Tab-separated table of C-alpha atoms and ligand atoms in Angstrom:
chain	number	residue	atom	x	y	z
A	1078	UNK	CA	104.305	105.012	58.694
A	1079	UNK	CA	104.056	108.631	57.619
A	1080	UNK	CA	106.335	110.413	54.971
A	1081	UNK	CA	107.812	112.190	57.477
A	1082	UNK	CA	108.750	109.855	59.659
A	1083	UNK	CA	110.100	107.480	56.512
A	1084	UNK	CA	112.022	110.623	55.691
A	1085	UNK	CA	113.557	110.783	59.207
A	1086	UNK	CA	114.528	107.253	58.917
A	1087	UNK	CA	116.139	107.453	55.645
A	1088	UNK	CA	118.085	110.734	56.767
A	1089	UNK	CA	119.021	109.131	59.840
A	1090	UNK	CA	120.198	105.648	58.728
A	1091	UNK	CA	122.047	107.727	56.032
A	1092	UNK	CA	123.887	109.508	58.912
A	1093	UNK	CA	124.364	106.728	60.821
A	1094	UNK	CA	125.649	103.794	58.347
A	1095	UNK	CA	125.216	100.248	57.514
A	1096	UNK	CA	126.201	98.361	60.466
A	1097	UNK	CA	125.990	101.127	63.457
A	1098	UNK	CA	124.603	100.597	66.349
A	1099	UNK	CA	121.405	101.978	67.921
A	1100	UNK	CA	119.822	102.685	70.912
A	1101	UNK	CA	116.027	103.358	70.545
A	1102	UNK	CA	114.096	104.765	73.188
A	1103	UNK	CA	110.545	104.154	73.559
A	1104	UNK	CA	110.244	101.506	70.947
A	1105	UNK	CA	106.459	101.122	71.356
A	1106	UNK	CA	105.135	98.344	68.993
A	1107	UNK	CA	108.330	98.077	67.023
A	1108	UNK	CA	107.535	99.423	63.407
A	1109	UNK	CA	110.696	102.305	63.259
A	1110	UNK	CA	112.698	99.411	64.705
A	1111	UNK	CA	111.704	96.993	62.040
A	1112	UNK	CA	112.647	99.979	58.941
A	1113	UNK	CA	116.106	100.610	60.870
A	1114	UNK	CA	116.932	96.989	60.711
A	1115	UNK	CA	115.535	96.823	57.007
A	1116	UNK	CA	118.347	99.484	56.340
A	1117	UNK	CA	121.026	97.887	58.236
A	1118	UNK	CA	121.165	99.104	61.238
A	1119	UNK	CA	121.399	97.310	64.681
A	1120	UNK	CA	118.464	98.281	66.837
A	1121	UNK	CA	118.486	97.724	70.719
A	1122	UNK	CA	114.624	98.059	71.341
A	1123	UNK	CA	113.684	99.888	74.910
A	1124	UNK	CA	110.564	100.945	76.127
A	1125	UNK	CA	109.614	102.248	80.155
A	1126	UNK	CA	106.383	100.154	79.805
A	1127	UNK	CA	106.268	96.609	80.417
A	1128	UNK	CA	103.544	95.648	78.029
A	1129	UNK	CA	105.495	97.465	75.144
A	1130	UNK	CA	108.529	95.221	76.023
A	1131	UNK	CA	106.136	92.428	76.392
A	1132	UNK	CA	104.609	92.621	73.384
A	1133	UNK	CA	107.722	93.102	71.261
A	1134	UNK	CA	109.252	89.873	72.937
A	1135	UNK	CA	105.908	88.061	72.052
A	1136	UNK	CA	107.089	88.995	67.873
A	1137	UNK	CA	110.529	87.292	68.747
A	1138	UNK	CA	112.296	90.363	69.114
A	1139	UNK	CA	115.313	91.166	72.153
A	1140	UNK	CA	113.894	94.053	74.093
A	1141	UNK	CA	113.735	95.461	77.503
A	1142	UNK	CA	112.657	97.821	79.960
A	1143	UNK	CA	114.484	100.728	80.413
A	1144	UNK	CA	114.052	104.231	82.026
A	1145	UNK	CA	116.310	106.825	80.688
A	1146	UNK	CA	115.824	109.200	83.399
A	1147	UNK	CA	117.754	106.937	85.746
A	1148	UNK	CA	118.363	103.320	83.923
A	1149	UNK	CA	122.389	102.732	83.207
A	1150	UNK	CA	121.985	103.278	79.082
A	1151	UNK	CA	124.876	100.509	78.842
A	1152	UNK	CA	126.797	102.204	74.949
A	1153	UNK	CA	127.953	103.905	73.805
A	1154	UNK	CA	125.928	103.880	70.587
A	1155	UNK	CA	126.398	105.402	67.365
A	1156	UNK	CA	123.201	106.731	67.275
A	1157	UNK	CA	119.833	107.143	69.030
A	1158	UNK	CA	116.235	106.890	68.169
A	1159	UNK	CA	113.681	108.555	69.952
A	1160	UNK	CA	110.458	109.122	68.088
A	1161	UNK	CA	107.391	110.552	70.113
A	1162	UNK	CA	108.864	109.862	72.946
A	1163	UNK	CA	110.665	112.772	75.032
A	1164	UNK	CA	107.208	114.385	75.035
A	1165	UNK	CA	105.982	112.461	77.404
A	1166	UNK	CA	109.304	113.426	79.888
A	1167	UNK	CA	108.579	116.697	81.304
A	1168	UNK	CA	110.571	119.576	80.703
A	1169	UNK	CA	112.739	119.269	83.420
A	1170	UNK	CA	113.468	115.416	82.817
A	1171	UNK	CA	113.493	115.821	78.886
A	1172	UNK	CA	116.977	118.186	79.779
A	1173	UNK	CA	118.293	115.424	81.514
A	1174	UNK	CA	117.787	112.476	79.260
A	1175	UNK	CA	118.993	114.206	76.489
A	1176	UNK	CA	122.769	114.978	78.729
A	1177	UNK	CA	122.562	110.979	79.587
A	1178	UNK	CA	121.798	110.188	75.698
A	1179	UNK	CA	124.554	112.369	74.789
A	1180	UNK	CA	127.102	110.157	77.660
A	1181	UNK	CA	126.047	106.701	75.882
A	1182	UNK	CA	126.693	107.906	72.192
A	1183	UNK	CA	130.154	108.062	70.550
A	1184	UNK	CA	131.570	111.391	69.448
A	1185	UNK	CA	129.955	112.005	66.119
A	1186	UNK	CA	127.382	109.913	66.578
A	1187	UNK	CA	123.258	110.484	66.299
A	1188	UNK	CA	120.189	111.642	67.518
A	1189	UNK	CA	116.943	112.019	65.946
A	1190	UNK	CA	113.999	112.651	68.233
A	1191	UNK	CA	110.661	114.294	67.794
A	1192	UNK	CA	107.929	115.863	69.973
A	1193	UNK	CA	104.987	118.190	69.327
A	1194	UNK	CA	104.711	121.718	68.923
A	1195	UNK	CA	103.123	123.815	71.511
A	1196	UNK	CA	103.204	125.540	74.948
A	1197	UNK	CA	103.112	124.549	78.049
A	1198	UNK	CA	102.317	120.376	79.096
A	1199	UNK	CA	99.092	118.483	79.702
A	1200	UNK	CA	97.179	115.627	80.493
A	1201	UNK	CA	95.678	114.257	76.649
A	1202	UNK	CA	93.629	111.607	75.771
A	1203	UNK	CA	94.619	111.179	72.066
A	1204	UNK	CA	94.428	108.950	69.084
A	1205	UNK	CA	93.448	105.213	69.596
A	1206	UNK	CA	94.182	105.567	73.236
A	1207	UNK	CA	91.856	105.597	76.116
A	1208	UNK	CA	93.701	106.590	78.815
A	1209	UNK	CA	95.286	110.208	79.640
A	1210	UNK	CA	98.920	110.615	79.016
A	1211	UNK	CA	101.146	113.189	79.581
A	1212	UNK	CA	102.959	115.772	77.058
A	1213	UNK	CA	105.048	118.560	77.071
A	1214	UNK	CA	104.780	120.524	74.050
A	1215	UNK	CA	107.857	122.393	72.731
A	1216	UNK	CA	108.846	125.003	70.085
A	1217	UNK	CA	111.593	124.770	67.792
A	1218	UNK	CA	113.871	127.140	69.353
A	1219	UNK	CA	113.627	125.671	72.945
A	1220	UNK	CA	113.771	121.797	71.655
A	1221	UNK	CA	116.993	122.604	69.949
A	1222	UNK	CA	118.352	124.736	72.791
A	1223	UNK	CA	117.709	121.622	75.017
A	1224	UNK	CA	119.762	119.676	72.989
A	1225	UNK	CA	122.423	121.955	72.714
A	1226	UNK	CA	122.737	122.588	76.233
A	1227	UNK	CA	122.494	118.458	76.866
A	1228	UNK	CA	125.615	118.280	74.350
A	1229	UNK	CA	124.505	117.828	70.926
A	1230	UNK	CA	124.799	120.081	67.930
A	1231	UNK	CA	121.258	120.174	66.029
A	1232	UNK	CA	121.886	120.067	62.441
A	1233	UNK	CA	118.308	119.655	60.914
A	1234	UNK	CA	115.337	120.780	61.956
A	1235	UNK	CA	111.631	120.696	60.777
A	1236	UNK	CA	107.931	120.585	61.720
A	1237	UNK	CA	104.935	119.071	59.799
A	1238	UNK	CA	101.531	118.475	60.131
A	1239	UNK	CA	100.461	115.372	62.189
A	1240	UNK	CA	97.466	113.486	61.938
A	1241	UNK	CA	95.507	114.909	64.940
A	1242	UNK	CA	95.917	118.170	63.812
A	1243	UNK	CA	98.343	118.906	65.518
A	1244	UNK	CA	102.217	119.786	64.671
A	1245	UNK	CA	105.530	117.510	65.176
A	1246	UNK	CA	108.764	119.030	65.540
A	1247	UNK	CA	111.604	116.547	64.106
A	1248	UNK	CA	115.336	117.125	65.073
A	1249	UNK	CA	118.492	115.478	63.868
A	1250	UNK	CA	121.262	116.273	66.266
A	1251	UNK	CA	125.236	115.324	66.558
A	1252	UNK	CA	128.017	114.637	69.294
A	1253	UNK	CA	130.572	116.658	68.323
A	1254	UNK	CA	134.267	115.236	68.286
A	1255	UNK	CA	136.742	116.765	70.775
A	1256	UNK	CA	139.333	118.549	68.835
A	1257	UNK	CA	143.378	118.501	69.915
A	1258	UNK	CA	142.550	121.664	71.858
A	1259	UNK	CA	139.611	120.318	73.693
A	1260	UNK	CA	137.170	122.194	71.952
A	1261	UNK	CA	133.976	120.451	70.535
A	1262	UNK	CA	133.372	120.498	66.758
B	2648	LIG	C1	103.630	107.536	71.021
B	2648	LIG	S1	104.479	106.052	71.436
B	2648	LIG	C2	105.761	106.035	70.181
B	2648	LIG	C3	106.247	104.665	69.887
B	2648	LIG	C4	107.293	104.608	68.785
B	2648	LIG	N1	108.492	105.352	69.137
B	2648	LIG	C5	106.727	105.131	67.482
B	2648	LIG	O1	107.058	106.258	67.094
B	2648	LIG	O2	105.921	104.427	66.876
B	2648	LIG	C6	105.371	106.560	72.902
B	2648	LIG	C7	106.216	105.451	73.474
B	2648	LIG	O3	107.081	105.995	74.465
B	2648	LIG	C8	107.041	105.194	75.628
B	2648	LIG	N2	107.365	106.086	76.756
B	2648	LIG	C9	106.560	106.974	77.369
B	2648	LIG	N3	107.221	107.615	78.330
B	2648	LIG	C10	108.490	107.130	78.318
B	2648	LIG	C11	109.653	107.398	79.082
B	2648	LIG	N4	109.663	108.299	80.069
B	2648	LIG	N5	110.776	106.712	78.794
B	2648	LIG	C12	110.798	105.797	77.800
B	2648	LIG	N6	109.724	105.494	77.047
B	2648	LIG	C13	108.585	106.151	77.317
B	2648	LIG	C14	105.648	104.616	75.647
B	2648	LIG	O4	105.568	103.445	76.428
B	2648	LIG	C15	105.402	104.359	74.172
B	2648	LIG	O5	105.910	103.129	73.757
């Protein structure tokens, strides 16, 4: 695991608290799940593809498939984990997820997510992979405007170096709680 992403982890289970409960999306091979859990946090492990789900299963964990672009997201949660994920949505879906994240997670609850810098989207063959995927690269100002537009109030923000040479963007973002009047703080 990188330092950045153990840094996310510790920020965000330091947000979130012993005990809450978290949706992650795009769980891949498991390994933020397992350092959520380590920290006390109850992870419900998703991932769109099959073999991810499989896999996970195959370790003895509860998993399942789950599309948030149209999947019922069950919740609400107190807090969502979505690691290199949303880059693969485009940027019309990513907008869309991040309103139906926002409708499964409790007022004040959590978001962390975090997708690469860049322009435009592509087709990439990348890392260990062999096969083309899909990625829509985003800066910093339209990631967090995404968010805030989908509902959530972006309270940390940050980019570092990845190991491709290329840049991640990490984001930790909050429901706000309805005041008396309505208004969200
Ligand atoms: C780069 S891996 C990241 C895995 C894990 N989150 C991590 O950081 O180690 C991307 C994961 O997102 C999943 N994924 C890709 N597109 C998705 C989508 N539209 N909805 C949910 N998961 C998706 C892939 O199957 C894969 O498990």
């Amino acid at each position: 695991m990188s330092p950045a992403t153990a840094a996310a982890i510790d920020g965000f289970v330091e947000r979130c608290g012993a005990g809450a409960r978290i949706l992650e999306i795009g769980s891949g091979p498991g390994h933020d799940a397992l350092a959520l859990e380590a920290r006390g946090l109850l992870v419900d492990r998703t991932d769109i593809t099959p073999a991810f789900v499989d896999l996970l299963r195959e370790r003895g964990k509860t998993a399942k498939v789950l599309d948030p672009l149209i999947d019922d997201l069950a919740g609400p949660y107190d807090g969502v984990w979505a690691s290199a994920v949303l880059l693969h949505l485009s940027r019309f879906e990513a907008p869309v997820v991040l309103y139906r994240l926002a409708q499964a997670t409790v007022p004040g609850g959590w978001l962390a997510t975090s997708v690469k810098v860049g322009d435009g989207d592509d087709w990439l063959i990348r890392g260990s992979i062999a096969g083309a995927r899909h990625f829509t690269f985003w800066q910093r100002e339209s990631w967090c405007a995404a968010q805030e537009a989908a509902g959530w109030s972006v309270v940390e923000s940050g980019e570092n170096p990845g190991r491709l040479g290329d840049t991640w963007l990490r984001t930790l973002a909050r429901r706000p709680f309805a005041t008396a009047t309505g208004d969200a703080r």
